[in-house]
PDB file of C-alpha atoms in Angstrom:
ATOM      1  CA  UNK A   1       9.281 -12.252   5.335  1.00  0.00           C
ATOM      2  CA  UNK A   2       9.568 -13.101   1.845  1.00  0.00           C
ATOM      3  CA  UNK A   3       6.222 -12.851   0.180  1.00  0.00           C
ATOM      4  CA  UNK A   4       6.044 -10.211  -1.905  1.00  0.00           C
ATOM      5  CA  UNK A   5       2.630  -8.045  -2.067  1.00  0.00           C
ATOM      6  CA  UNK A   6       0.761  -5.006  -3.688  1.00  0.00           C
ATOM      7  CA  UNK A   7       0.824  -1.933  -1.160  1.00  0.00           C
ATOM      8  CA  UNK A   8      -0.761   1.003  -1.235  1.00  0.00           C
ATOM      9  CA  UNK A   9      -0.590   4.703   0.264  1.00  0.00           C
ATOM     10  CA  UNK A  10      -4.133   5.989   2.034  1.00  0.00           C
ATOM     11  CA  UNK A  11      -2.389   9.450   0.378  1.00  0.00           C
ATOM     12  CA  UNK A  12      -3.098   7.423  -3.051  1.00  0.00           C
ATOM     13  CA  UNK A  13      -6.317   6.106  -2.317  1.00  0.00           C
ATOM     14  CA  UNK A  14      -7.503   9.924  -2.394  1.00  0.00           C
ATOM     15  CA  UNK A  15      -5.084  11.116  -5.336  1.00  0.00           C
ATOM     16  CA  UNK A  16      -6.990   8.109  -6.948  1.00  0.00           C
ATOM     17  CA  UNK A  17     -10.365   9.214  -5.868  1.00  0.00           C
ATOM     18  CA  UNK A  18      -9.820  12.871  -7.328  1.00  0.00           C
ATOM     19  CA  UNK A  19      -8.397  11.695 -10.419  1.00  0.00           C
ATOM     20  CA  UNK A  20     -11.834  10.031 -10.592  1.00  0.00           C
ATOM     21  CA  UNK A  21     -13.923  12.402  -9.635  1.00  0.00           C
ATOM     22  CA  UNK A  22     -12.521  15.169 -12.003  1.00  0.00           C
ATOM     23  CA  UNK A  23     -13.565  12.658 -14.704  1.00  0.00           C
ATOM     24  CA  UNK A  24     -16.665  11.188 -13.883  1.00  0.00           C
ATOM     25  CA  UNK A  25     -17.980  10.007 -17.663  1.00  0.00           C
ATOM     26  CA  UNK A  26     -14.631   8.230 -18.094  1.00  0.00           C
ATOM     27  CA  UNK A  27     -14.779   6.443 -14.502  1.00  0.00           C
ATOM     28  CA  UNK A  28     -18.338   5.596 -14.185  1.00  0.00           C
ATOM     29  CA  UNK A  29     -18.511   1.917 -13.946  1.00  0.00           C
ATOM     30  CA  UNK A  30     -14.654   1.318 -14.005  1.00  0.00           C
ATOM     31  CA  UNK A  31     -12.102   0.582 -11.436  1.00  0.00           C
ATOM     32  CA  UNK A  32      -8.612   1.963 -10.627  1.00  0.00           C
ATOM     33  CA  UNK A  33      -5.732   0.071  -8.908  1.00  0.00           C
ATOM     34  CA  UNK A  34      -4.411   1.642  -6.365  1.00  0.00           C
ATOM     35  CA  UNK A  35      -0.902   0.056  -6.344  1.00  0.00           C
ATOM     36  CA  UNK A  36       2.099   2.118  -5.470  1.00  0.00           C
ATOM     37  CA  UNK A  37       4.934  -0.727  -4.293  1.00  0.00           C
ATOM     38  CA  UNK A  38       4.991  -4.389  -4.763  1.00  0.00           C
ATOM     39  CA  UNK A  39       7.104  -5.931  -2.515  1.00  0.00           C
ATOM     40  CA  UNK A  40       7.747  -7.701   0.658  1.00  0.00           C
ATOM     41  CA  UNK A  41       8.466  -6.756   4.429  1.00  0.00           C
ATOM     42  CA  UNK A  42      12.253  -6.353   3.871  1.00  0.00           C
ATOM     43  CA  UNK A  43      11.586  -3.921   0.946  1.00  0.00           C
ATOM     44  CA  UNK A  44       9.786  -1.993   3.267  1.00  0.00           C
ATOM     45  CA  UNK A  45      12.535  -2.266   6.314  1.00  0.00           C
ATOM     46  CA  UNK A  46      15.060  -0.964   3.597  1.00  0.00           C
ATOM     47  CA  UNK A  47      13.189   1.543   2.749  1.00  0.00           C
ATOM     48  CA  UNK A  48      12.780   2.785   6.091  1.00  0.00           C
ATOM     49  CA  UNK A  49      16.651   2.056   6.654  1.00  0.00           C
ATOM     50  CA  UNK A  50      17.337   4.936   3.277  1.00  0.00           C
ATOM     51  CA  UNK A  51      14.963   7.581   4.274  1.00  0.00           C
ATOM     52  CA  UNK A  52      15.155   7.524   8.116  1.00  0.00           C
ATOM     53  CA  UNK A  53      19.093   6.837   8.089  1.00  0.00           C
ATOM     54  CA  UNK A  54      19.166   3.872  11.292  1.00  0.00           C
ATOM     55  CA  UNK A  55      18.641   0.759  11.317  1.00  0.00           C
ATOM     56  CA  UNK A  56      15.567  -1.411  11.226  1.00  0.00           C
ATOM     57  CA  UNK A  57      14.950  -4.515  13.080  1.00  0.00           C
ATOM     58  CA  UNK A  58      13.359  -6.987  11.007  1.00  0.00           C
ATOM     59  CA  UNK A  59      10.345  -9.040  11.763  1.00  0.00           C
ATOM     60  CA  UNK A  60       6.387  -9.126  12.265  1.00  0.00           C
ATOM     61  CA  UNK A  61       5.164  -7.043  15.384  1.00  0.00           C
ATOM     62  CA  UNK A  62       2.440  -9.362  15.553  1.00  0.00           C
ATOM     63  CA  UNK A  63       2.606 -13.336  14.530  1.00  0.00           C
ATOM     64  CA  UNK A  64       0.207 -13.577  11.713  1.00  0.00           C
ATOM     65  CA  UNK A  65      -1.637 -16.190  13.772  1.00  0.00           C
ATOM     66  CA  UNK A  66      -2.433 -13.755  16.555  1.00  0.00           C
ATOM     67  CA  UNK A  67      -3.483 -10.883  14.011  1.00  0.00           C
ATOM     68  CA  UNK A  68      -6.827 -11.389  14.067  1.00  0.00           C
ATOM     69  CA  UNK A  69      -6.979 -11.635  18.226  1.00  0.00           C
ATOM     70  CA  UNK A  70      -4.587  -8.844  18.578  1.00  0.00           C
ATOM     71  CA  UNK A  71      -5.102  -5.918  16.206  1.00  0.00           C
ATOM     72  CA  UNK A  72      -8.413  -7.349  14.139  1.00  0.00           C
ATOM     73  CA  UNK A  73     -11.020  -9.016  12.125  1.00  0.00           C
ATOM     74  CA  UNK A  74     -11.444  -5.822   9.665  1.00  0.00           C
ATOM     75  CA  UNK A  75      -7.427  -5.449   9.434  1.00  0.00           C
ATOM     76  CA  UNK A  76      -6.810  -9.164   9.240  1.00  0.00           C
ATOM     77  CA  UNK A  77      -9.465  -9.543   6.047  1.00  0.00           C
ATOM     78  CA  UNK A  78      -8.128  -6.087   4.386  1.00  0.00           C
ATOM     79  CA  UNK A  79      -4.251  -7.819   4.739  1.00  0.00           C
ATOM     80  CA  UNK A  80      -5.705 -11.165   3.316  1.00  0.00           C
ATOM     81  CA  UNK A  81      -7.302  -9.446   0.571  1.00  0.00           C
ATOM     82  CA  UNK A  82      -4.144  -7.129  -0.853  1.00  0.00           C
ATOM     83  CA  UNK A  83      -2.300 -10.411  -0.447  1.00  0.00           C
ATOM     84  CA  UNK A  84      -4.737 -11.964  -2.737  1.00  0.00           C
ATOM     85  CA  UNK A  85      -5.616 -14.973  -0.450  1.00  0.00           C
ATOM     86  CA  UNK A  86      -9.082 -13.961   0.308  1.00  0.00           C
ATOM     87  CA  UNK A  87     -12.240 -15.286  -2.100  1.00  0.00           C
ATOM     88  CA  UNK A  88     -11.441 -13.526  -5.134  1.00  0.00           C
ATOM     89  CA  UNK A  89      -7.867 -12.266  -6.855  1.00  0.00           C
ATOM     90  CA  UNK A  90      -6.947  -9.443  -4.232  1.00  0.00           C
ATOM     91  CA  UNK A  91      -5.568  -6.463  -5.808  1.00  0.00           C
ATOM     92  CA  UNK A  92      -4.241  -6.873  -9.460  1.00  0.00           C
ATOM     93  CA  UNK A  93      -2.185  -4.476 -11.731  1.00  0.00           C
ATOM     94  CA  UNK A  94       0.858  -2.896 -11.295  1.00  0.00           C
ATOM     95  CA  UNK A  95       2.617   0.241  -9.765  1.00  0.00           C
ATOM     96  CA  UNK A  96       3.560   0.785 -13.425  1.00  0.00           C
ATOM     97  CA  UNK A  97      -0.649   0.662 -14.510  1.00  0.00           C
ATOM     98  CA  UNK A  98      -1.211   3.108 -11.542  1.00  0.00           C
ATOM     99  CA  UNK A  99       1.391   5.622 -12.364  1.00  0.00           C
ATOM    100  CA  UNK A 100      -0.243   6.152 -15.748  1.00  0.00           C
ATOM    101  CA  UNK A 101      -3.078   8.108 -13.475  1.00  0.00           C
ATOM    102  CA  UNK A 102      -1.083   9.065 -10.326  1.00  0.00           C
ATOM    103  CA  UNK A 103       2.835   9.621 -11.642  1.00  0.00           C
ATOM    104  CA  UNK A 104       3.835  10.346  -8.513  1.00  0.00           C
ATOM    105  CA  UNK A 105       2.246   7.561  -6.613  1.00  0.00           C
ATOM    106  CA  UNK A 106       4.427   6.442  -3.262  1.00  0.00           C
ATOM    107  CA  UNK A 107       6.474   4.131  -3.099  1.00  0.00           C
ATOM    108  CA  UNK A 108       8.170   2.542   0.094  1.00  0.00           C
ATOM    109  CA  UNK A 109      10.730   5.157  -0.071  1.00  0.00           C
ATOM    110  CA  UNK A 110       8.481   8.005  -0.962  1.00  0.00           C
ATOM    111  CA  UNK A 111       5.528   7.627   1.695  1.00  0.00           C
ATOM    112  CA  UNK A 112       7.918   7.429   4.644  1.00  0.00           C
ATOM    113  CA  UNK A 113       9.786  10.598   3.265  1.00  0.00           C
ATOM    114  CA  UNK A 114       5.994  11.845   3.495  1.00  0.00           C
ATOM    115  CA  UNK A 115       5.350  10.481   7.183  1.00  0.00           C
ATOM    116  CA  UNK A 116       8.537  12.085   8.142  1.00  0.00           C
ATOM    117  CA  UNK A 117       7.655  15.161   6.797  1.00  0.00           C
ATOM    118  CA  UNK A 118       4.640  15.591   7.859  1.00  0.00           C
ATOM    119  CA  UNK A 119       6.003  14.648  11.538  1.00  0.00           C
ATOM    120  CA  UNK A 120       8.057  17.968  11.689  1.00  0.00           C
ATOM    121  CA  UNK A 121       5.334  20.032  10.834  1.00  0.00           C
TER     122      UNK A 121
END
């Protein structure tokens, strides 16, 4: 799949919401990106490919037409949305814009090194 797109960690979305909350005066009425990886389904595959050393088979686990029937309304609109297609401009900024608050914000490559990890646990 070629379209690229603005992903982001659940791991960041609370590193985000701490950075906020530690600073309330300086957040109230403001927003925060949460963008760690721009990029498109292949990215991810070789990312996947680097940190879990095999191979990835490429391709959608579920046709985009079918999403909505098969996994979702809620997941469906939250994809359409980060993809920028939904009423409105999705998520804008850049992975760059959110490192300036979270430096260490995942990546492709970074939050499957911290799935893996946390699946040896």
């Amino acid at each position: 799949m070629t379209e690229s797109v603005n992903w982001c960690s659940t791991y960041d979305i609370g590193r985000a919401a701490a950075v906020q909350f530690r600073n309330p005066d300086e957040w109230n009425g403001k927003h925060m990106n949460v963008i760690g990886f721009t990029g498109d389904l292949d990215s991810c595959a070789d990312a996947l490919e680097k940190v879990g050393g095999f191979p990835v088979k490429r391709g959608l686990a579920v046709p985009l037409f079918l999403r909505t029937l098969v996994i979702g309304k809620d997941l469906h609109y939250m994809c359409e949305f980060f993809a920028g297609r939904m009423n409105g401009p999705g998520k804008r900024g850049t992975p760059e814009d959110f490192r300036k608050f979270v430096p260490n914000a995942h990546d492709a490559e970074a939050w499957f090194r911290h799935q893996i990890g946390r699946a040896h646990v």
